[in-house]
PDB file of C-alpha atoms and ligand atoms in Angstrom:
ATOM      1  CA  UNK A1494       6.854 -32.156 -11.038  1.00 37.00           C
ATOM      2  CA  UNK A1495       5.714 -30.354 -14.135  1.00 39.00           C
ATOM      3  CA  UNK A1496       8.933 -30.008 -16.263  1.00 41.00           C
ATOM      4  CA  UNK A1497      10.047 -26.560 -17.103  1.00 41.00           C
ATOM      5  CA  UNK A1498       8.747 -25.191 -20.467  1.00 41.00           C
ATOM      6  CA  UNK A1499      12.478 -24.801 -22.068  1.00 40.00           C
ATOM      7  CA  UNK A1500      12.280 -28.619 -21.849  1.00 37.00           C
ATOM      8  CA  UNK A1501       9.291 -29.142 -23.766  1.00 37.00           C
ATOM      9  CA  UNK A1502       7.991 -26.756 -26.524  1.00 37.00           C
ATOM     10  CA  UNK A1503       8.348 -23.518 -28.637  1.00 37.00           C
ATOM     11  CA  UNK A1504      11.370 -21.340 -28.753  1.00 42.00           C
ATOM     12  CA  UNK A1505      13.808 -21.873 -26.072  1.00 44.00           C
ATOM     13  CA  UNK A1506      15.454 -18.435 -24.449  1.00 48.00           C
ATOM     14  CA  UNK A1507      17.355 -20.888 -22.181  1.00 53.00           C
ATOM     15  CA  UNK A1508      19.546 -18.989 -19.973  1.00 65.00           C
ATOM     16  CA  UNK A1509      20.077 -15.846 -21.958  1.00 85.00           C
ATOM     17  CA  UNK A1510      18.854 -12.846 -20.044  1.00 89.00           C
ATOM     18  CA  UNK A1511      15.495 -10.994 -21.441  1.00 93.00           C
ATOM     19  CA  UNK A1512      16.622  -7.728 -23.730  1.00 96.00           C
ATOM     20  CA  UNK A1513      17.394  -4.447 -22.454  1.00 97.00           C
ATOM     21  CA  UNK A1514      15.256  -1.592 -22.838  1.00 98.00           C
ATOM     22  CA  UNK A1515      15.917   1.972 -23.770  1.00 97.00           C
ATOM     23  CA  UNK A1516      13.504   4.845 -23.885  1.00 97.00           C
ATOM     24  CA  UNK A1517      14.749   8.325 -25.412  1.00 96.00           C
ATOM     25  CA  UNK A1518      12.752  11.657 -25.747  1.00 95.00           C
ATOM     26  CA  UNK A1519       9.134   9.717 -25.407  1.00 96.00           C
ATOM     27  CA  UNK A1520       6.064  11.522 -25.346  1.00 96.00           C
ATOM     28  CA  UNK A1521       2.706  10.194 -25.622  1.00 96.00           C
ATOM     29  CA  UNK A1522      -0.247  12.976 -26.643  1.00 95.00           C
ATOM     30  CA  UNK A1523      -3.667  11.710 -27.271  1.00 95.00           C
ATOM     31  CA  UNK A1524      -6.267  13.879 -28.436  1.00 93.00           C
ATOM     32  CA  UNK A1525      -9.418  14.149 -26.509  1.00 90.00           C
ATOM     33  CA  UNK A1526     -12.661  15.310 -27.969  1.00 91.00           C
ATOM     34  CA  UNK A1527     -13.637  17.668 -24.877  1.00 91.00           C
ATOM     35  CA  UNK A1528     -10.199  17.905 -23.635  1.00 87.00           C
ATOM     36  CA  UNK A1529      -8.124  18.566 -26.574  1.00 92.00           C
ATOM     37  CA  UNK A1530      -4.527  17.321 -26.403  1.00 94.00           C
ATOM     38  CA  UNK A1531      -3.786  15.579 -23.171  1.00 92.00           C
ATOM     39  CA  UNK A1532      -0.094  14.450 -22.267  1.00 93.00           C
ATOM     40  CA  UNK A1533       0.121  11.163 -20.906  1.00 93.00           C
ATOM     41  CA  UNK A1534       3.445  10.419 -20.555  1.00 94.00           C
ATOM     42  CA  UNK A1535       7.249  12.624 -21.347  1.00 94.00           C
ATOM     43  CA  UNK A1536      10.246  11.013 -20.545  1.00 94.00           C
ATOM     44  CA  UNK A1537      13.268  12.177 -21.821  1.00 92.00           C
ATOM     45  CA  UNK A1538      15.732   8.839 -21.008  1.00 93.00           C
ATOM     46  CA  UNK A1539      15.544   5.675 -19.412  1.00 95.00           C
ATOM     47  CA  UNK A1540      17.706   2.284 -19.630  1.00 96.00           C
ATOM     48  CA  UNK A1541      16.928  -1.097 -18.079  1.00 96.00           C
ATOM     49  CA  UNK A1542      19.093  -3.762 -17.938  1.00 95.00           C
ATOM     50  CA  UNK A1543      17.748  -6.893 -19.143  1.00 95.00           C
ATOM     51  CA  UNK A1544      16.887  -9.964 -17.149  1.00 94.00           C
ATOM     52  CA  UNK A1545      15.889  -8.030 -14.394  1.00 94.00           C
ATOM     53  CA  UNK A1546      12.235  -8.066 -12.661  1.00 95.00           C
ATOM     54  CA  UNK A1547      11.427  -4.395 -11.519  1.00 96.00           C
ATOM     55  CA  UNK A1548       8.196  -2.520 -10.293  1.00 97.00           C
ATOM     56  CA  UNK A1549       7.118   1.036 -11.355  1.00 97.00           C
ATOM     57  CA  UNK A1550       4.758   2.756  -9.209  1.00 97.00           C
ATOM     58  CA  UNK A1551       3.291   6.254  -9.243  1.00 93.00           C
ATOM     59  CA  UNK A1552      -0.158   8.427  -8.877  1.00 91.00           C
ATOM     60  CA  UNK A1553      -2.888   7.477 -10.621  1.00 92.00           C
ATOM     61  CA  UNK A1554      -2.764   9.036 -14.291  1.00 92.00           C
ATOM     62  CA  UNK A1555       1.141   9.595 -14.014  1.00 93.00           C
ATOM     63  CA  UNK A1556       1.152   7.228 -17.253  1.00 95.00           C
ATOM     64  CA  UNK A1557       2.090   4.013 -16.236  1.00 96.00           C
ATOM     65  CA  UNK A1558      -0.082   2.101 -18.276  1.00 96.00           C
ATOM     66  CA  UNK A1559       0.476   4.532 -21.119  1.00 96.00           C
ATOM     67  CA  UNK A1560       4.004   3.503 -20.533  1.00 97.00           C
ATOM     68  CA  UNK A1561       3.746  -0.412 -20.338  1.00 98.00           C
ATOM     69  CA  UNK A1562       1.334   0.038 -23.806  1.00 97.00           C
ATOM     70  CA  UNK A1563       4.084   1.823 -25.466  1.00 97.00           C
ATOM     71  CA  UNK A1564       7.055  -0.167 -24.724  1.00 98.00           C
ATOM     72  CA  UNK A1565       5.089  -3.514 -25.708  1.00 98.00           C
ATOM     73  CA  UNK A1566       4.071  -1.887 -28.816  1.00 97.00           C
ATOM     74  CA  UNK A1567       0.821  -1.689 -28.622  1.00 95.00           C
ATOM     75  CA  UNK A1568       0.586   2.213 -29.029  1.00 96.00           C
ATOM     76  CA  UNK A1569       2.876   3.883 -31.400  1.00 97.00           C
ATOM     77  CA  UNK A1570       4.461   7.044 -29.093  1.00 97.00           C
ATOM     78  CA  UNK A1571       3.732  10.727 -30.629  1.00 97.00           C
ATOM     79  CA  UNK A1572       7.453  11.234 -30.447  1.00 97.00           C
ATOM     80  CA  UNK A1573      10.739   9.332 -29.420  1.00 98.00           C
ATOM     81  CA  UNK A1574      12.113   5.986 -29.647  1.00 98.00           C
ATOM     82  CA  UNK A1575      11.828   2.560 -27.750  1.00 98.00           C
ATOM     83  CA  UNK A1576      14.617   0.075 -28.136  1.00 98.00           C
ATOM     84  CA  UNK A1577      14.383  -3.483 -27.277  1.00 98.00           C
ATOM     85  CA  UNK A1578      18.267  -4.720 -27.097  1.00 96.00           C
ATOM     86  CA  UNK A1579      18.989  -3.568 -30.816  1.00 90.00           C
ATOM     87  CA  UNK A1580      15.359  -3.392 -32.169  1.00 97.00           C
ATOM     88  CA  UNK A1581      13.890  -0.054 -32.285  1.00 98.00           C
ATOM     89  CA  UNK A1582      10.180  -1.180 -32.312  1.00 98.00           C
ATOM     90  CA  UNK A1583       8.998   2.664 -32.762  1.00 98.00           C
ATOM     91  CA  UNK A1584      10.758   2.319 -36.096  1.00 97.00           C
ATOM     92  CA  UNK A1585       9.069  -0.844 -37.200  1.00 97.00           C
ATOM     93  CA  UNK A1586       5.640  -1.015 -39.740  1.00 96.00           C
ATOM     94  CA  UNK A1587       2.512  -1.615 -37.797  1.00 95.00           C
ATOM     95  CA  UNK A1588       2.245  -5.232 -39.070  1.00 95.00           C
ATOM     96  CA  UNK A1589       6.227  -5.872 -38.110  1.00 96.00           C
ATOM     97  CA  UNK A1590       5.384  -4.210 -34.752  1.00 97.00           C
ATOM     98  CA  UNK A1591       2.632  -6.443 -34.140  1.00 94.00           C
ATOM     99  CA  UNK A1592       4.519  -9.404 -35.322  1.00 93.00           C
ATOM    100  CA  UNK A1593       7.660  -8.241 -33.059  1.00 96.00           C
ATOM    101  CA  UNK A1594       4.833  -7.801 -30.034  1.00 96.00           C
ATOM    102  CA  UNK A1595       3.633 -11.365 -30.227  1.00 93.00           C
ATOM    103  CA  UNK A1596       6.794 -13.033 -30.184  1.00 93.00           C
ATOM    104  CA  UNK A1597       8.413 -10.805 -27.533  1.00 96.00           C
ATOM    105  CA  UNK A1598       5.472  -9.723 -25.232  1.00 97.00           C
ATOM    106  CA  UNK A1599       3.327 -11.350 -22.638  1.00 96.00           C
ATOM    107  CA  UNK A1600       0.981  -8.536 -21.321  1.00 97.00           C
ATOM    108  CA  UNK A1601      -0.841  -9.055 -17.971  1.00 96.00           C
ATOM    109  CA  UNK A1602      -3.829  -6.595 -17.493  1.00 93.00           C
ATOM    110  CA  UNK A1603      -5.222  -5.520 -14.396  1.00 91.00           C
ATOM    111  CA  UNK A1604      -8.889  -6.859 -15.262  1.00 90.00           C
ATOM    112  CA  UNK A1605      -7.485 -10.150 -17.363  1.00 93.00           C
ATOM    113  CA  UNK A1606      -9.125  -9.091 -20.567  1.00 95.00           C
ATOM    114  CA  UNK A1607     -10.212 -13.104 -20.669  1.00 97.00           C
ATOM    115  CA  UNK A1608     -13.025 -13.920 -23.250  1.00 97.00           C
ATOM    116  CA  UNK A1609     -15.709 -15.005 -20.913  1.00 97.00           C
ATOM    117  CA  UNK A1610     -17.627 -17.768 -23.010  1.00 98.00           C
ATOM    118  CA  UNK A1611     -13.873 -19.695 -23.929  1.00 98.00           C
ATOM    119  CA  UNK A1612     -12.627 -22.006 -21.421  1.00 98.00           C
ATOM    120  CA  UNK A1613      -9.867 -21.346 -19.288  1.00 98.00           C
ATOM    121  CA  UNK A1614      -7.323 -23.572 -21.472  1.00 98.00           C
ATOM    122  CA  UNK A1615      -9.105 -21.617 -24.863  1.00 97.00           C
ATOM    123  CA  UNK A1616      -8.009 -18.490 -23.675  1.00 97.00           C
ATOM    124  CA  UNK A1617      -4.552 -19.595 -22.656  1.00 97.00           C
ATOM    125  CA  UNK A1618      -4.179 -21.242 -26.423  1.00 97.00           C
ATOM    126  CA  UNK A1619      -5.686 -17.794 -27.858  1.00 95.00           C
ATOM    127  CA  UNK A1620      -2.420 -15.898 -28.848  1.00 93.00           C
ATOM    128  CA  UNK A1621      -1.546 -18.741 -30.949  1.00 91.00           C
ATOM    129  CA  UNK A1622      -4.474 -18.587 -33.331  1.00 85.00           C
ATOM    130  CA  UNK A1623      -2.316 -15.621 -34.953  1.00 80.00           C
ATOM    131  CA  UNK A1624       0.177 -17.803 -36.486  1.00 79.00           C
ATOM    132  CA  UNK A1625      -1.754 -21.199 -36.267  1.00 80.00           C
ATOM    133  CA  UNK A1626      -4.564 -22.287 -37.971  1.00 81.00           C
ATOM    134  CA  UNK A1627      -4.564 -25.631 -35.936  1.00 85.00           C
ATOM    135  CA  UNK A1628      -3.083 -25.466 -32.325  1.00 86.00           C
ATOM    136  CA  UNK A1629       0.023 -27.380 -32.483  1.00 89.00           C
ATOM    137  CA  UNK A1630      -0.271 -30.650 -29.558  1.00 92.00           C
ATOM    138  CA  UNK A1631       2.742 -29.585 -27.836  1.00 93.00           C
ATOM    139  CA  UNK A1632       1.433 -25.947 -27.295  1.00 94.00           C
ATOM    140  CA  UNK A1633      -1.706 -27.429 -26.132  1.00 96.00           C
ATOM    141  CA  UNK A1634       0.484 -29.864 -23.984  1.00 97.00           C
ATOM    142  CA  UNK A1635       2.237 -26.549 -22.784  1.00 96.00           C
ATOM    143  CA  UNK A1636      -1.046 -24.448 -21.651  1.00 96.00           C
ATOM    144  CA  UNK A1637      -2.350 -27.766 -19.743  1.00 97.00           C
ATOM    145  CA  UNK A1638       1.302 -27.860 -18.009  1.00 95.00           C
ATOM    146  CA  UNK A1639       0.792 -23.757 -17.461  1.00 95.00           C
ATOM    147  CA  UNK A1640      -2.684 -24.157 -15.811  1.00 96.00           C
ATOM    148  CA  UNK A1641      -1.512 -27.247 -13.868  1.00 94.00           C
ATOM    149  CA  UNK A1642       1.249 -25.538 -12.480  1.00 92.00           C
ATOM    150  CA  UNK A1643      -0.636 -22.613 -11.555  1.00 93.00           C
ATOM    151  CA  UNK A1644      -3.262 -24.555  -9.439  1.00 92.00           C
ATOM    152  CA  UNK A1645      -6.277 -24.026 -12.509  1.00 94.00           C
ATOM    153  CA  UNK A1646      -7.977 -27.929 -11.592  1.00 93.00           C
ATOM    154  CA  UNK A1647     -10.363 -27.495 -14.656  1.00 97.00           C
ATOM    155  CA  UNK A1648      -8.764 -26.384 -18.074  1.00 98.00           C
ATOM    156  CA  UNK A1649     -12.325 -26.767 -19.662  1.00 98.00           C
ATOM    157  CA  UNK A1650     -14.161 -24.765 -17.212  1.00 98.00           C
ATOM    158  CA  UNK A1651     -15.530 -21.715 -18.996  1.00 98.00           C
ATOM    159  CA  UNK A1652     -13.619 -18.225 -17.918  1.00 98.00           C
ATOM    160  CA  UNK A1653     -16.309 -16.515 -16.652  1.00 97.00           C
ATOM    161  CA  UNK A1654     -17.240 -18.753 -13.935  1.00 98.00           C
ATOM    162  CA  UNK A1655     -13.506 -18.938 -12.553  1.00 97.00           C
ATOM    163  CA  UNK A1656     -12.852 -17.308  -9.181  1.00 95.00           C
ATOM    164  CA  UNK A1657     -10.892 -13.966  -9.913  1.00 94.00           C
ATOM    165  CA  UNK A1658      -7.882 -15.312  -8.820  1.00 94.00           C
ATOM    166  CA  UNK A1659      -7.954 -17.892 -11.272  1.00 96.00           C
ATOM    167  CA  UNK A1660      -8.701 -15.701 -13.900  1.00 96.00           C
ATOM    168  CA  UNK A1661      -6.041 -13.689 -13.366  1.00 94.00           C
ATOM    169  CA  UNK A1662      -3.649 -16.664 -13.472  1.00 95.00           C
ATOM    170  CA  UNK A1663      -5.140 -18.201 -16.550  1.00 97.00           C
ATOM    171  CA  UNK A1664      -4.181 -14.560 -17.956  1.00 96.00           C
ATOM    172  CA  UNK A1665      -0.644 -14.939 -16.358  1.00 95.00           C
ATOM    173  CA  UNK A1666      -0.489 -18.624 -18.139  1.00 96.00           C
ATOM    174  CA  UNK A1667      -1.995 -16.453 -21.676  1.00 97.00           C
ATOM    175  CA  UNK A1668       0.750 -14.361 -21.553  1.00 96.00           C
ATOM    176  CA  UNK A1669       3.488 -17.142 -21.306  1.00 95.00           C
ATOM    177  CA  UNK A1670       1.949 -19.401 -23.940  1.00 95.00           C
ATOM    178  CA  UNK A1671       4.416 -18.094 -26.732  1.00 93.00           C
ATOM    179  CA  UNK A1672       7.674 -18.066 -24.198  1.00 93.00           C
ATOM    180  CA  UNK A1673       8.072 -14.487 -24.426  1.00 95.00           C
ATOM    181  CA  UNK A1674      11.508 -12.981 -23.169  1.00 96.00           C
ATOM    182  CA  UNK A1675       9.409  -9.866 -21.908  1.00 97.00           C
ATOM    183  CA  UNK A1676       6.741 -10.015 -19.044  1.00 97.00           C
ATOM    184  CA  UNK A1677       4.568  -6.973 -18.652  1.00 98.00           C
ATOM    185  CA  UNK A1678       2.020  -6.471 -16.062  1.00 97.00           C
ATOM    186  CA  UNK A1679      -0.504  -3.581 -15.357  1.00 97.00           C
ATOM    187  CA  UNK A1680      -1.255  -3.590 -12.080  1.00 96.00           C
ATOM    188  CA  UNK A1681      -1.908  -7.410 -11.841  1.00 95.00           C
ATOM    189  CA  UNK A1682      -2.905  -7.648  -8.495  1.00 94.00           C
ATOM    190  CA  UNK A1683      -4.997  -4.624  -8.161  1.00 93.00           C
ATOM    191  CA  UNK A1684      -8.447  -6.389  -8.293  1.00 89.00           C
ATOM    192  CA  UNK A1685      -7.677  -9.074  -6.446  1.00 91.00           C
ATOM    193  CA  UNK A1686      -7.809 -10.172  -2.575  1.00 92.00           C
ATOM    194  CA  UNK A1687      -4.951 -10.491  -0.420  1.00 94.00           C
ATOM    195  CA  UNK A1688      -4.104 -14.402  -1.110  1.00 93.00           C
ATOM    196  CA  UNK A1689      -4.946 -14.454  -4.392  1.00 92.00           C
ATOM    197  CA  UNK A1690      -2.545 -11.380  -5.277  1.00 92.00           C
ATOM    198  CA  UNK A1691       0.186 -13.022  -3.571  1.00 93.00           C
ATOM    199  CA  UNK A1692      -0.431 -16.258  -5.171  1.00 91.00           C
ATOM    200  CA  UNK A1693      -0.270 -14.280  -8.661  1.00 92.00           C
ATOM    201  CA  UNK A1694       3.133 -12.492  -7.538  1.00 93.00           C
ATOM    202  CA  UNK A1695       5.084 -15.542  -6.581  1.00 93.00           C
ATOM    203  CA  UNK A1696       3.928 -16.827 -10.021  1.00 92.00           C
ATOM    204  CA  UNK A1697       5.334 -14.151 -11.704  1.00 90.00           C
ATOM    205  CA  UNK A1698       8.593 -14.059  -9.207  1.00 91.00           C
ATOM    206  CA  UNK A1699       9.460 -17.635 -10.219  1.00 91.00           C
ATOM    207  CA  UNK A1700       8.989 -17.195 -13.803  1.00 89.00           C
ATOM    208  CA  UNK A1701      11.240 -14.042 -13.913  1.00 87.00           C
ATOM    209  CA  UNK A1702      13.626 -16.134 -11.804  1.00 88.00           C
ATOM    210  CA  UNK A1703      13.744 -19.041 -13.453  1.00 90.00           C
ATOM    211  CA  UNK A1704      13.542 -18.006 -16.829  1.00 89.00           C
ATOM    212  CA  UNK A1705      15.570 -14.664 -16.532  1.00 92.00           C
ATOM    213  CA  UNK A1706      12.848 -12.725 -18.274  1.00 95.00           C
ATOM    214  CA  UNK A1707      12.817  -8.914 -18.430  1.00 96.00           C
ATOM    215  CA  UNK A1708       9.628  -8.090 -16.022  1.00 96.00           C
ATOM    216  CA  UNK A1709       8.223  -4.922 -15.316  1.00 97.00           C
ATOM    217  CA  UNK A1710       5.074  -4.551 -13.352  1.00 97.00           C
ATOM    218  CA  UNK A1711       3.033  -1.254 -12.845  1.00 97.00           C
ATOM    219  CA  UNK A1712       1.836  -1.655  -9.145  1.00 96.00           C
ATOM    220  CA  UNK A1713       0.883  -0.150  -5.798  1.00 94.00           C
ATOM    221  CA  UNK A1714       0.953  -3.226  -4.389  1.00 94.00           C
ATOM    222  CA  UNK A1715       3.668  -2.682  -1.640  1.00 93.00           C
ATOM    223  CA  UNK A1716       3.844  -7.107  -0.910  1.00 91.00           C
ATOM    224  CA  UNK A1717       4.328  -7.260  -4.703  1.00 94.00           C
ATOM    225  CA  UNK A1718       6.968  -4.121  -4.989  1.00 95.00           C
ATOM    226  CA  UNK A1719       9.139  -5.256  -1.962  1.00 93.00           C
ATOM    227  CA  UNK A1720       9.600  -8.504  -3.727  1.00 93.00           C
ATOM    228  CA  UNK A1721      10.944  -7.217  -7.233  1.00 94.00           C
ATOM    229  CA  UNK A1722      14.784  -5.937  -7.355  1.00 91.00           C
ATOM    230  CA  UNK A1723      13.984  -2.727  -7.922  1.00 95.00           C
ATOM    231  CA  UNK A1724      11.238   0.066  -7.943  1.00 97.00           C
ATOM    232  CA  UNK A1725      11.126   3.185  -9.830  1.00 97.00           C
ATOM    233  CA  UNK A1726       8.792   5.857  -9.404  1.00 96.00           C
ATOM    234  CA  UNK A1727       6.738   7.530 -12.352  1.00 95.00           C
ATOM    235  CA  UNK A1728       5.900  11.147 -11.391  1.00 88.00           C
ATOM    236  CA  UNK A1729       6.518  14.498 -13.712  1.00 82.00           C
ATOM    237  CA  UNK A1730       8.271  13.146 -16.461  1.00 76.00           C
ATOM    238  CA  UNK A1731      11.035  11.043 -14.438  1.00 81.00           C
ATOM    239  CA  UNK A1732      11.545   7.680 -13.889  1.00 91.00           C
ATOM    240  CA  UNK A1733      13.402   7.882 -10.205  1.00 90.00           C
ATOM    241  CA  UNK A1734      14.909   4.544  -8.644  1.00 92.00           C
ATOM    242  CA  UNK A1735      13.030   4.383  -5.104  1.00 89.00           C
TER     243      UNK A1735
HETATM  244  N1  ADP B1867      -6.770   7.615 -24.603  1.00 76.32           N
HETATM  245  C1  ADP B1867      -6.741   8.609 -23.694  1.00 76.32           C
HETATM  246  N2  ADP B1867      -7.172   9.725 -24.392  1.00 76.32           N
HETATM  247  C2  ADP B1867      -7.082  10.681 -23.442  1.00 76.32           C
HETATM  248  N3  ADP B1867      -6.315  10.609 -22.423  1.00 76.32           N
HETATM  249  C3  ADP B1867      -5.843   9.615 -21.775  1.00 76.32           C
HETATM  250  C4  ADP B1867      -5.742   8.332 -22.627  1.00 76.32           C
HETATM  251  N4  ADP B1867      -5.206   7.435 -22.027  1.00 76.32           N
HETATM  252  C5  ADP B1867      -4.414   8.016 -20.967  1.00 76.32           C
HETATM  253  N5  ADP B1867      -4.899   9.307 -20.858  1.00 76.32           N
HETATM  254  C6  ADP B1867      -4.483  10.509 -19.652  1.00 76.32           C
HETATM  255  O1  ADP B1867      -3.271   9.987 -20.003  1.00 76.32           O
HETATM  256  C7  ADP B1867      -2.662  10.303 -18.340  1.00 76.32           C
HETATM  257  C8  ADP B1867      -2.183   8.967 -18.194  1.00 76.32           C
HETATM  258  O2  ADP B1867      -3.104   7.648 -18.093  1.00 76.32           O
HETATM  259  P1  ADP B1867      -2.349   6.365 -17.476  1.00 76.32           P
HETATM  260  O3  ADP B1867      -1.279   6.015 -18.588  1.00 76.32           O
HETATM  261  O4  ADP B1867      -3.731   5.331 -17.717  1.00 76.32           O
HETATM  262  O5  ADP B1867      -2.146   6.597 -15.939  1.00 76.32           O
HETATM  263  P2  ADP B1867      -1.941   5.736 -15.088  1.00 76.32           P
HETATM  264  O6  ADP B1867      -1.814   4.007 -15.574  1.00 76.32           O
HETATM  265  O7  ADP B1867      -0.436   5.814 -14.140  1.00 76.32           O
HETATM  266  O8  ADP B1867      -3.045   5.820 -13.719  1.00 76.32           O
HETATM  267  C9  ADP B1867      -4.037  10.572 -17.698  1.00 76.32           C
HETATM  268  O9  ADP B1867      -4.259  11.730 -17.263  1.00 76.32           O
HETATM  269  C10 ADP B1867      -4.887   9.758 -18.452  1.00 76.32           C
HETATM  270  O10 ADP B1867      -6.263  10.590 -18.253  1.00 76.32           O
HETATM  271 MG1   MG B1868      -2.999   2.363 -15.314  1.00 76.32          MG
END
């Protein structure tokens, strides 16, 4: 039995639920060389209570990825505010926003975004590079624990040679290494077969339930969505509870 992460390393968020999210008058426009100004997202208002695990669905192009990028602080919106608890991340300077994101957000991408020439473990430990010259041994142990928990038998195996299901599980471990209170996942099962997708779903749900993180998952995967507490549909500038 692998101990829970709180018993080991890093900041413990204990049983405190993850932070609440509040959005107001949010707009994201891109300037496209050919198409001109593209409105990728427009949302008047949305609030989500902390510690919940919810899904967001919606047609392709509705702005799901843009929304996740904006609430993670990866993208600064053209207009509007994003609050996580009392912190208005849209008011932070870029360097502060980056620091806030590293401490608070674990992000899982549809296409994993692993570095193929690095091992599974090296990929998991990558986020620590920003804050540590050398990887602290307890963090390395925690990385190994996560890989074991997620069924990755050879931590030194190159990411390029892992199966797609294994690659996504490594990506989940990487998102968790800093023990963030918020987990965001952009179509995490979309490029996996059913069995691998179900395994990743189970891992996300376990983490969400045990650690009370605030979890937001964009997905079309009904098997995944039906296991989350709520699903919202993003379309035409609205996030509607389904
Ligand atoms: N960098 C960009 N430049 C121009 N348009 C973009 C850019 N990123 C996204 N878009 C457009 O914004 C809209 C929303 O995109 P996206 O958030 O990727 O939607 P979804 O994830 O729901 O499929 C789409 O119409 C897309 O073409
Ligand atoms: Mg998308």
